[in-house]
CSV table of C-alpha atoms and ligand atoms in Angstrom, one decimal:
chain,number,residue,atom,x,y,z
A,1,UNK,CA,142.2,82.0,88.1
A,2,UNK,CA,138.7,83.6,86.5
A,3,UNK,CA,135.5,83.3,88.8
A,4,UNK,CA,132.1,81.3,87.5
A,5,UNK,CA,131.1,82.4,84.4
A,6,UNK,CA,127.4,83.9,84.2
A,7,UNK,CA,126.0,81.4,82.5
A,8,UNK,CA,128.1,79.5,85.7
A,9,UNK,CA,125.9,81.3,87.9
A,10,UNK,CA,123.1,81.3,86.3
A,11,UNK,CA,122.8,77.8,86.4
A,12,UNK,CA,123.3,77.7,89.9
A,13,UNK,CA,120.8,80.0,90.7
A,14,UNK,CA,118.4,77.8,88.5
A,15,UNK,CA,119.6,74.7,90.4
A,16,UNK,CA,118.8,76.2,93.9
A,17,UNK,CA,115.0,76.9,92.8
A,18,UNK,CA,115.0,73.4,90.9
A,19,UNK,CA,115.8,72.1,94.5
A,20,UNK,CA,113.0,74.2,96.1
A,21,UNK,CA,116.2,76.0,98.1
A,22,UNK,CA,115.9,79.7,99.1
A,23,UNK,CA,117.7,82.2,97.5
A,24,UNK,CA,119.6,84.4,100.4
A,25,UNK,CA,121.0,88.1,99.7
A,26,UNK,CA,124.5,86.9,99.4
A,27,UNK,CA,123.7,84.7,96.8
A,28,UNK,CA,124.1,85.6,93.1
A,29,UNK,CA,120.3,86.6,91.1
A,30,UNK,CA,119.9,87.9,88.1
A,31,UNK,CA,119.1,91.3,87.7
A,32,UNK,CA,115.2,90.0,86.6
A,33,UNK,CA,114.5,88.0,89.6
A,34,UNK,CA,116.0,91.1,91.7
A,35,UNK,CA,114.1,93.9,90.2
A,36,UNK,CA,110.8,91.3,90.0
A,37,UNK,CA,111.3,90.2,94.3
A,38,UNK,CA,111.4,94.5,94.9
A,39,UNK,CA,108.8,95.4,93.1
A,40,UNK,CA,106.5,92.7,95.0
A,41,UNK,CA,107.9,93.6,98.1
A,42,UNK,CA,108.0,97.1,97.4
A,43,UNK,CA,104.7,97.0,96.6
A,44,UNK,CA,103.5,95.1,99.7
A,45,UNK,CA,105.0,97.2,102.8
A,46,UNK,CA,103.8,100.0,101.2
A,47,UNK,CA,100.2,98.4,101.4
A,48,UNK,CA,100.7,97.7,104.8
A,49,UNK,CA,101.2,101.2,105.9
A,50,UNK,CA,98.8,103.4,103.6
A,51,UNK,CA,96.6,100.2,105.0
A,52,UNK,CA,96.5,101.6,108.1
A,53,UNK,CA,94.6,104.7,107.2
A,54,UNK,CA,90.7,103.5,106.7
A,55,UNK,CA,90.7,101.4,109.9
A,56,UNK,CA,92.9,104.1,111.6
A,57,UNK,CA,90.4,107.0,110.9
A,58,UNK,CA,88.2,104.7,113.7
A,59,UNK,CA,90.6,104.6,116.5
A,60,UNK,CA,89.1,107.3,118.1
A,61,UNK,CA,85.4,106.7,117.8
A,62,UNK,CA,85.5,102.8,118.3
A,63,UNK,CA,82.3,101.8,120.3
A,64,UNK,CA,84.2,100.7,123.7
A,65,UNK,CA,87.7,100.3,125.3
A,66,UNK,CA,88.0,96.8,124.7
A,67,UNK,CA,87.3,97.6,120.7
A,68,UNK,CA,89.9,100.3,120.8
A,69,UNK,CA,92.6,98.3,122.0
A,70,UNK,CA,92.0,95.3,119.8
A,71,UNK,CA,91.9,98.2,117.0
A,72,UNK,CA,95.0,99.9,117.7
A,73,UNK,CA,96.5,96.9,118.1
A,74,UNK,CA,95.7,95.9,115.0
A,75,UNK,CA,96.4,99.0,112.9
A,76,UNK,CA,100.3,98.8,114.8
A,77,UNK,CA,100.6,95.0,113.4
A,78,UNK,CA,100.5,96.7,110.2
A,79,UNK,CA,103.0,99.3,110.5
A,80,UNK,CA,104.8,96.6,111.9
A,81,UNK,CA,104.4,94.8,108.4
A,82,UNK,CA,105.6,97.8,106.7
A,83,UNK,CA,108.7,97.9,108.9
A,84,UNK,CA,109.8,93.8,108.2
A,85,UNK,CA,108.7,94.2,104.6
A,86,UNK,CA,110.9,97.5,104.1
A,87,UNK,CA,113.6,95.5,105.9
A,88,UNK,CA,113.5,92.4,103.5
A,89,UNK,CA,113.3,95.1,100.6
A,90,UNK,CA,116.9,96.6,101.8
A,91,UNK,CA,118.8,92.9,101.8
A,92,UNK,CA,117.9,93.5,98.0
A,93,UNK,CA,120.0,96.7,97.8
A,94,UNK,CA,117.3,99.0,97.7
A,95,UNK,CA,117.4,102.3,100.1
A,96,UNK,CA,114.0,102.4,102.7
A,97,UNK,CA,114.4,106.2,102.1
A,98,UNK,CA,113.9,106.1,98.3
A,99,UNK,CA,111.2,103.5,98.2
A,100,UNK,CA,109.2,106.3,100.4
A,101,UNK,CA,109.6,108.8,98.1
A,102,UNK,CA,109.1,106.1,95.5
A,103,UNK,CA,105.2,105.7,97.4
A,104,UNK,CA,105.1,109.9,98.0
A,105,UNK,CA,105.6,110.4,94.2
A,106,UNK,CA,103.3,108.2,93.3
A,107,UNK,CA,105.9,106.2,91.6
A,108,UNK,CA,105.0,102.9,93.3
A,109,UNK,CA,101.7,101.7,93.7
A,110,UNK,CA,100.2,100.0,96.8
A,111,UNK,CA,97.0,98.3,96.7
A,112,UNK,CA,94.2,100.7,95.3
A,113,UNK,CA,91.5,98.7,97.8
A,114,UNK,CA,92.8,101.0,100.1
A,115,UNK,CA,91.4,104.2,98.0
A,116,UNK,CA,88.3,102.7,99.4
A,117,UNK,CA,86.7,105.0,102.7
A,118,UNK,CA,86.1,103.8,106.0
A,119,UNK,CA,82.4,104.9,106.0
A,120,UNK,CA,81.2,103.4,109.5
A,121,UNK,CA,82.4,101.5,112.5
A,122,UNK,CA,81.2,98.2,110.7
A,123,UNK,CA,84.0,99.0,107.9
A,124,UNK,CA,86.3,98.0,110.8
A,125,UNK,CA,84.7,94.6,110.9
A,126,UNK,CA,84.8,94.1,107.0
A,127,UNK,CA,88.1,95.7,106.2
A,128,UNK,CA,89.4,93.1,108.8
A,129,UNK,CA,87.4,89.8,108.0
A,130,UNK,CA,87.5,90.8,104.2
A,131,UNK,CA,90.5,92.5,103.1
A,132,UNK,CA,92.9,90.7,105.9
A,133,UNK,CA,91.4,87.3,104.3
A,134,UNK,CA,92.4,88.1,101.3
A,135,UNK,CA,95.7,89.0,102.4
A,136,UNK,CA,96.0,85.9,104.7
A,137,UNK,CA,95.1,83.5,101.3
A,138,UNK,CA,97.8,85.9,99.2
A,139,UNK,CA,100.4,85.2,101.3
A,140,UNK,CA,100.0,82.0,103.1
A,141,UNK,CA,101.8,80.9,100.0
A,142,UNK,CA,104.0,83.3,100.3
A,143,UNK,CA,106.1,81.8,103.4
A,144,UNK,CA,107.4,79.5,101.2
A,145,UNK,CA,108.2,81.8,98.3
A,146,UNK,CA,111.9,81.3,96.6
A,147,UNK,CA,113.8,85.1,98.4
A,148,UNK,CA,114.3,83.7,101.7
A,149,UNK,CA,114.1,87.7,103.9
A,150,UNK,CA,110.5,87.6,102.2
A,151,UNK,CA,109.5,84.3,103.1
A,152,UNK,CA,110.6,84.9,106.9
A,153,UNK,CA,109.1,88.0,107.0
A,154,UNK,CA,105.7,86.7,105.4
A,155,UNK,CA,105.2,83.9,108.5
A,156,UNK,CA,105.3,86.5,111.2
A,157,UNK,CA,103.1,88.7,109.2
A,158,UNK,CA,100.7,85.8,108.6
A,159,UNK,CA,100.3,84.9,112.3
A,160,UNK,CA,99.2,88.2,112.7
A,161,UNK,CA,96.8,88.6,109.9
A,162,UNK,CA,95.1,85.5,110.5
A,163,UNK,CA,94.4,87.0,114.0
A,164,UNK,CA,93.1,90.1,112.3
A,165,UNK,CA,90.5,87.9,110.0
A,166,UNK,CA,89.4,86.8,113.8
A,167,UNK,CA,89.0,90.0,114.9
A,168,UNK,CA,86.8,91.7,111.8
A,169,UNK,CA,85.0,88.7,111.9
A,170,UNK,CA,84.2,89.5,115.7
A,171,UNK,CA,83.1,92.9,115.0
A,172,UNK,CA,80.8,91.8,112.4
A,173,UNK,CA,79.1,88.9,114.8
A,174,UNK,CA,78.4,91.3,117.7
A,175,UNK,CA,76.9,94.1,114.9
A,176,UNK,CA,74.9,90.6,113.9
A,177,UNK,CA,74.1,89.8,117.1
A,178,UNK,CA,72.5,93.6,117.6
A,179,UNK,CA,69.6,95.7,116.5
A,180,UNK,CA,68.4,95.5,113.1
A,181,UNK,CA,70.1,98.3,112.3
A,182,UNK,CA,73.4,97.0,113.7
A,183,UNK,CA,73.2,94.5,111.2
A,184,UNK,CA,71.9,96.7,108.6
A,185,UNK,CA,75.3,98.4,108.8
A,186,UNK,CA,77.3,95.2,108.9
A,187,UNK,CA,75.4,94.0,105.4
A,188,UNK,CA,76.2,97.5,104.2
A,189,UNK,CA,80.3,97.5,104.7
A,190,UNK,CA,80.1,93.7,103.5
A,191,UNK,CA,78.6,95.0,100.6
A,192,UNK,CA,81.1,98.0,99.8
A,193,UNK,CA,84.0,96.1,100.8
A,194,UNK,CA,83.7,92.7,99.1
A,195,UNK,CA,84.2,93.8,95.3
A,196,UNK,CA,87.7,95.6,96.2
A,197,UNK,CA,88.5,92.6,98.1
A,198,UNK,CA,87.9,90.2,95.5
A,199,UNK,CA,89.0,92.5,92.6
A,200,UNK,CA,91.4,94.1,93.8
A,201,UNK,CA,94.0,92.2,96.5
A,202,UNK,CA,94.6,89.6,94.0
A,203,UNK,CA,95.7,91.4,91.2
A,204,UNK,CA,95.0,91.1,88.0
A,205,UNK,CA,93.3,87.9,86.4
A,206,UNK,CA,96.0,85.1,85.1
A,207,UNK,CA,93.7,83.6,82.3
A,208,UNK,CA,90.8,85.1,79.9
A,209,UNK,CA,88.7,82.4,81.5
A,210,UNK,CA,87.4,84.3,84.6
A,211,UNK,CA,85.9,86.8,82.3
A,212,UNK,CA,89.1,89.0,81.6
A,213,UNK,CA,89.3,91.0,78.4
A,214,UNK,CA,92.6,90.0,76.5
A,215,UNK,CA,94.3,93.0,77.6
A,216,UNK,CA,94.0,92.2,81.4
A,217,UNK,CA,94.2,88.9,81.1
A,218,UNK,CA,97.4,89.3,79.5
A,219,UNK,CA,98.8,91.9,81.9
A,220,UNK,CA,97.8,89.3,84.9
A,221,UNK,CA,99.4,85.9,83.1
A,222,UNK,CA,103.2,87.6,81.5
A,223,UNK,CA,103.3,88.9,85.4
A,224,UNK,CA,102.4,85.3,87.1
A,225,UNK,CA,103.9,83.6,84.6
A,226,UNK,CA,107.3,84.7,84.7
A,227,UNK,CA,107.1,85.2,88.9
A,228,UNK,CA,105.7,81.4,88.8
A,229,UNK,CA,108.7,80.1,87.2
A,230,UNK,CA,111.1,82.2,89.6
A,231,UNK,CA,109.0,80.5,92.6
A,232,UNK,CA,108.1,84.1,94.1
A,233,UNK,CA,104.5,83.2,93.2
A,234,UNK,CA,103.3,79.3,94.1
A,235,UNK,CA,99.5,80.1,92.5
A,236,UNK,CA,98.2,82.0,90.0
A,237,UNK,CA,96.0,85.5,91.1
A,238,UNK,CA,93.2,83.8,89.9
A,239,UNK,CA,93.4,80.4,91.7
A,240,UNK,CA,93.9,82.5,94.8
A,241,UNK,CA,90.8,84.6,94.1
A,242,UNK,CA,89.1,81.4,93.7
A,243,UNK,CA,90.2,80.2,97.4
A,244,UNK,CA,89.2,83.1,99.3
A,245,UNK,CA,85.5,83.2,97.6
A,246,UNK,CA,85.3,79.6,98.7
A,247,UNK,CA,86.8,80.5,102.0
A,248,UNK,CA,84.3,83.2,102.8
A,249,UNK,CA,80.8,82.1,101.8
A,250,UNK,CA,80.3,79.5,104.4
A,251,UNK,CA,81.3,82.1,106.9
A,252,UNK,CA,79.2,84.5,105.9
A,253,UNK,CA,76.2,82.4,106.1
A,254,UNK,CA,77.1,81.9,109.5
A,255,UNK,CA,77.5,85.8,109.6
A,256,UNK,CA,73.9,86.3,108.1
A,257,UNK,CA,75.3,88.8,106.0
A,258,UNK,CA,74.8,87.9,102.5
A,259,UNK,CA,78.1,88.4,99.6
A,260,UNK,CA,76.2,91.0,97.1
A,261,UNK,CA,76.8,88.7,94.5
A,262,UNK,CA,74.0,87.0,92.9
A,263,UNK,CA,76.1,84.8,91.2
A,264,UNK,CA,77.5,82.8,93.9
A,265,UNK,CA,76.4,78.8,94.0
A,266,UNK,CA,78.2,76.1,94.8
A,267,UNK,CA,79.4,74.0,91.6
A,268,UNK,CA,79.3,70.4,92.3
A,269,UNK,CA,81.3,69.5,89.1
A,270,UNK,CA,84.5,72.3,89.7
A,271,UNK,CA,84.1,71.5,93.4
A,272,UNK,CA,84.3,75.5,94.0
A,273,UNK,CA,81.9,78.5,94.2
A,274,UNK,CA,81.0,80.1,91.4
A,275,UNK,CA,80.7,83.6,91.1
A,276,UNK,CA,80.6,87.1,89.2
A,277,UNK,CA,83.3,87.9,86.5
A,278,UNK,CA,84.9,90.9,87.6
A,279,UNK,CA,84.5,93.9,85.5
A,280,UNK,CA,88.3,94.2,84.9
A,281,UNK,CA,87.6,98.2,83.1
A,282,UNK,CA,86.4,99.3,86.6
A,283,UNK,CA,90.0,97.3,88.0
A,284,UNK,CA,91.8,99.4,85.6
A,285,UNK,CA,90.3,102.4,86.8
A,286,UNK,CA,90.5,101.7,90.2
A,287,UNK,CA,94.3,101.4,89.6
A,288,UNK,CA,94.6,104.9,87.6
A,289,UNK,CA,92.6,106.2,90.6
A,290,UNK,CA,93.1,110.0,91.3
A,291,UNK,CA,90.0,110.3,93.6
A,292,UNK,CA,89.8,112.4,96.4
A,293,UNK,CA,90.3,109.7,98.7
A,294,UNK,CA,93.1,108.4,96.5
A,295,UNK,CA,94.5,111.8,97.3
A,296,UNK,CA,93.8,112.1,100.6
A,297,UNK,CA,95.7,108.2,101.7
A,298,UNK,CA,99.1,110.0,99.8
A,299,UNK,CA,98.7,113.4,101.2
A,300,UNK,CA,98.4,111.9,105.2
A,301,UNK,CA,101.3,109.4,104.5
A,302,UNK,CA,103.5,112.5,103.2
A,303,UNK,CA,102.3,114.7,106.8
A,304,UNK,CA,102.8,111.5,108.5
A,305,UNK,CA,106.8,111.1,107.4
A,306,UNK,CA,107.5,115.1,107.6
A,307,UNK,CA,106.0,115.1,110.9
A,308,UNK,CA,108.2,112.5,111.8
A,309,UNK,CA,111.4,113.8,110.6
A,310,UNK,CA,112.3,114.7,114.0
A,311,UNK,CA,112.9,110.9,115.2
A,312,UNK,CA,114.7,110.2,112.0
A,313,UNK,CA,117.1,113.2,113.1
A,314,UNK,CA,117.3,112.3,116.9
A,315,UNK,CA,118.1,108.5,116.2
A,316,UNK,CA,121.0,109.6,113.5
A,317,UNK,CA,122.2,111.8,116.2
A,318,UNK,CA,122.6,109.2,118.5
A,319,UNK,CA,124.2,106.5,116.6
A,320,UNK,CA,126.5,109.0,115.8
A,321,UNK,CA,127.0,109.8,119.3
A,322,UNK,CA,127.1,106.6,119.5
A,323,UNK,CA,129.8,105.8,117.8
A,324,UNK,CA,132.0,108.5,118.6
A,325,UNK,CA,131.7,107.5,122.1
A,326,UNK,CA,133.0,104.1,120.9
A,327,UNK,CA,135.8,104.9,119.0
A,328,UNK,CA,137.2,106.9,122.3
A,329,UNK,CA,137.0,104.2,124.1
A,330,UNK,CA,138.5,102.1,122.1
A,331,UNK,CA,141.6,104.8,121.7
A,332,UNK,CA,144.1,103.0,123.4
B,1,LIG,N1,96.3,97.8,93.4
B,1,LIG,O1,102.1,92.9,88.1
B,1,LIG,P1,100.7,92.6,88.0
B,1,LIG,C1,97.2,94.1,103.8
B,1,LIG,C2,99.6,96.6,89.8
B,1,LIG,S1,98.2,94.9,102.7
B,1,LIG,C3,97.2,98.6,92.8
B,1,LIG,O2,100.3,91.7,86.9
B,1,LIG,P2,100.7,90.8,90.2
B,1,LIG,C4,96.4,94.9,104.7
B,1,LIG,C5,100.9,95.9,89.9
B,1,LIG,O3,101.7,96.4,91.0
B,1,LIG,C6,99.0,93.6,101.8
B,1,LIG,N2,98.1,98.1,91.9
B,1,LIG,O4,100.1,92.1,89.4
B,1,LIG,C7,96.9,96.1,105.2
B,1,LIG,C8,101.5,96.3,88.6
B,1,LIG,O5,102.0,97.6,88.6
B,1,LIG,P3,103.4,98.1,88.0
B,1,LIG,C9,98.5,93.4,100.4
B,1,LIG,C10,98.0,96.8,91.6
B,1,LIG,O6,102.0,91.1,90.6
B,1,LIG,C11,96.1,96.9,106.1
B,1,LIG,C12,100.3,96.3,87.7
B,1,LIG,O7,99.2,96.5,88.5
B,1,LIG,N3,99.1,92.2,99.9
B,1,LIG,O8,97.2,92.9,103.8
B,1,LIG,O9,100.4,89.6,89.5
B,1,LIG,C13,94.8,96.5,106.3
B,1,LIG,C14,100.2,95.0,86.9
B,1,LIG,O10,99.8,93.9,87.9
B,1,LIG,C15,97.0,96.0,92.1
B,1,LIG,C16,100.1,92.2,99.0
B,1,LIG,O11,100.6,93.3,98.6
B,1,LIG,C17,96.2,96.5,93.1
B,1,LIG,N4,95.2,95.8,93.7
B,1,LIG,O12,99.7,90.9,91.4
B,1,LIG,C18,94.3,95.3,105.8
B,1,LIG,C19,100.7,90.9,98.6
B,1,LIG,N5,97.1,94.8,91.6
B,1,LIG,O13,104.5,97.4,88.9
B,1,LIG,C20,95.1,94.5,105.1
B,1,LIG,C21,101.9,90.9,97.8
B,1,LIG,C22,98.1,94.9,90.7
B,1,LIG,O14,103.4,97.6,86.6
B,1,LIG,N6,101.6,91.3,96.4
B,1,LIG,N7,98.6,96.1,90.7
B,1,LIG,O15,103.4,99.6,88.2
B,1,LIG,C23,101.2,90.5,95.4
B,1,LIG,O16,101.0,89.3,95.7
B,1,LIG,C24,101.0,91.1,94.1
B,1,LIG,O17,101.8,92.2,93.9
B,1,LIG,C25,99.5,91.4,93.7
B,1,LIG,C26,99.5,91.9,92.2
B,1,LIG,C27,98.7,90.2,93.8
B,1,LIG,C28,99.0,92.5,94.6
């Protein structure tokens, strides 16, 4: 008796997405769709945790108790984001320990908005209504993407981010609500955080038409294109883009904070908000980043994991305690 053929399997693969069904780890991929799921994921969780570091460097200056708790509460949802996302990566095979060295090498990239500093206690507010919005339109989509351990993991992680938008936003309105120069430093971390939320959580641009040279555009559309037809990706980076610009004008205006984008208008005919093309030579840049800061995000995530080698040791020690003690008692 010989098992399915490949093209057997393949076809059953295809007929599972064709049927908007989930692909589980137990089912058979192809070595494309597994290598394309890990990189995404990979990616992600290690997002989440360097993402931690500009709101982080605020935990212990935030203006009162009841900020510092929201704050810290906040940074640990996204370690906690790291921790489902590295788990979803390891039903694909891969090893949590070499995907960290894979981020300490530099060999896997996480999102270069996070290269961005943390200049003032408003950057809380704007990292959170800005950068968490982006994330929240990214992934809503992605609860319903084809790898079933990613889609599970992505609605617990929404939940949370949506909560975070709520939060940033929150800061913003009581630094609205202040002195003038309360607000002055509100407009100022909208204005340095809304380019690397627009630019750069979305990847790059799908199509030539949101002003993308050939060479990004085709870097964004073989990428979305491919993930598209796998169902990992439901939208394109660029129709995503689109939804979180319309998403966040109106609540700006009701911010007061103005988007420092002169080119934003509503357009009757597209039924959307127009705005800037994005100068994809500065997204390439940002993404061969070697700044100081760039540095500096690698260089505390490396202390933070040596530091904590110690845990890693104990909790090894005890399951193997562990299971010693088990097997004696189960010695008849
Ligand atoms: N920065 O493959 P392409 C959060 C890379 S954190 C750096 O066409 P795609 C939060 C890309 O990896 C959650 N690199 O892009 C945490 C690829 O590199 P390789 C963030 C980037 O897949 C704390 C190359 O460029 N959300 O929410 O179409 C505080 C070519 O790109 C970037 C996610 O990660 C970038 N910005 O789109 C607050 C969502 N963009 O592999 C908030 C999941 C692209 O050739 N990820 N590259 O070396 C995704 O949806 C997609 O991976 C992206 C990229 C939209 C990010």
């Amino acid at each position: 008796m010989h098992g399915p053929s490949e093209d057997d399997l393949h076809a059953h693969f295809e007929a599972l997405l064709a049927a908007g069904r989930q692909i589980e780890p137990r089912d058979w991929m192809p070595d494309g769709y597994r290598r394309m799921v890990l990189r995404q994921i990979a990616q992600h969780s290690h997002s989440e945790i360097i993402g931690m570091q500009p709101e982080g460097a605020w935990l212990t200056r935030a203006p009162s108790l009841h900020r510092k708790a929201s704050l810290l509460a906040k940074v640990q949802d996204e370690a906690g984001h790291g921790l489902y996302l590295y788990a979803a990566a390891e039903t694909l095979g891969a090893d949590r320990a070499n995907l960290l060295d894979a981020l300490h090498r530099g060999h896997q990239r996480y999102a270069a908005t996070f290269n961005h500093p943390a200049l003032t206690w408003a950057d809380t507010g704007a990292i959170a209504w800005l950068t968490d919005g982006a994330a929240v339109v990214n992934q809503a989509p992605l609860c319903h993407t084809s790898y079933g351990p990613y889609a599970r993991a992505m609605r617990r992680v929404c939940q949370e981010e949506a909560f975070h938008v709520r939060q940033g936003y929150d800061v913003l309105w009581s630094l609205c609500q202040g002195t003038p120069e309360q607000k002055e430093m509100a407009q100022d971390a909208v204005n340095r955080w809304w380019l690397p939320a627009v630019a750069l959580m979305f990847g790059p641009p799908d199509t030539a038409a949101g002003g993308a040279d050939a060479r990004t555009a085709a870097m964004g559309a073989a990428v979305s294109r491919r993930s598209m037809a796998w169902g990992i990706k439901q939208h394109t980076n660029d129709e995503l883009r689109q939804r979180f610009v319309d998403n966040c004008v109106p609540q700006a205006e009701r911010l007061g904070v103005t988007l420092p984008d002169p080119a934003i208008r509503w357009n009757e005919e597209r039924g959307h908000y127009d705005f800037s093309a994005v100068d994809w030579q500065q997204f390439r840049d940002e993404l061969a980043d070697d700044s100081a800061c760039a540095r500096q995000r690698l260089a505390h995530r490396v202390a933070a994991h040596e530091n904590g080698a110690w845990v890693r040791e104990a909790v090894d020690a005890y399951a193997a305690y562990s299971a010693a003690h088990r097997a004696r008692e189960e010695t008849p």
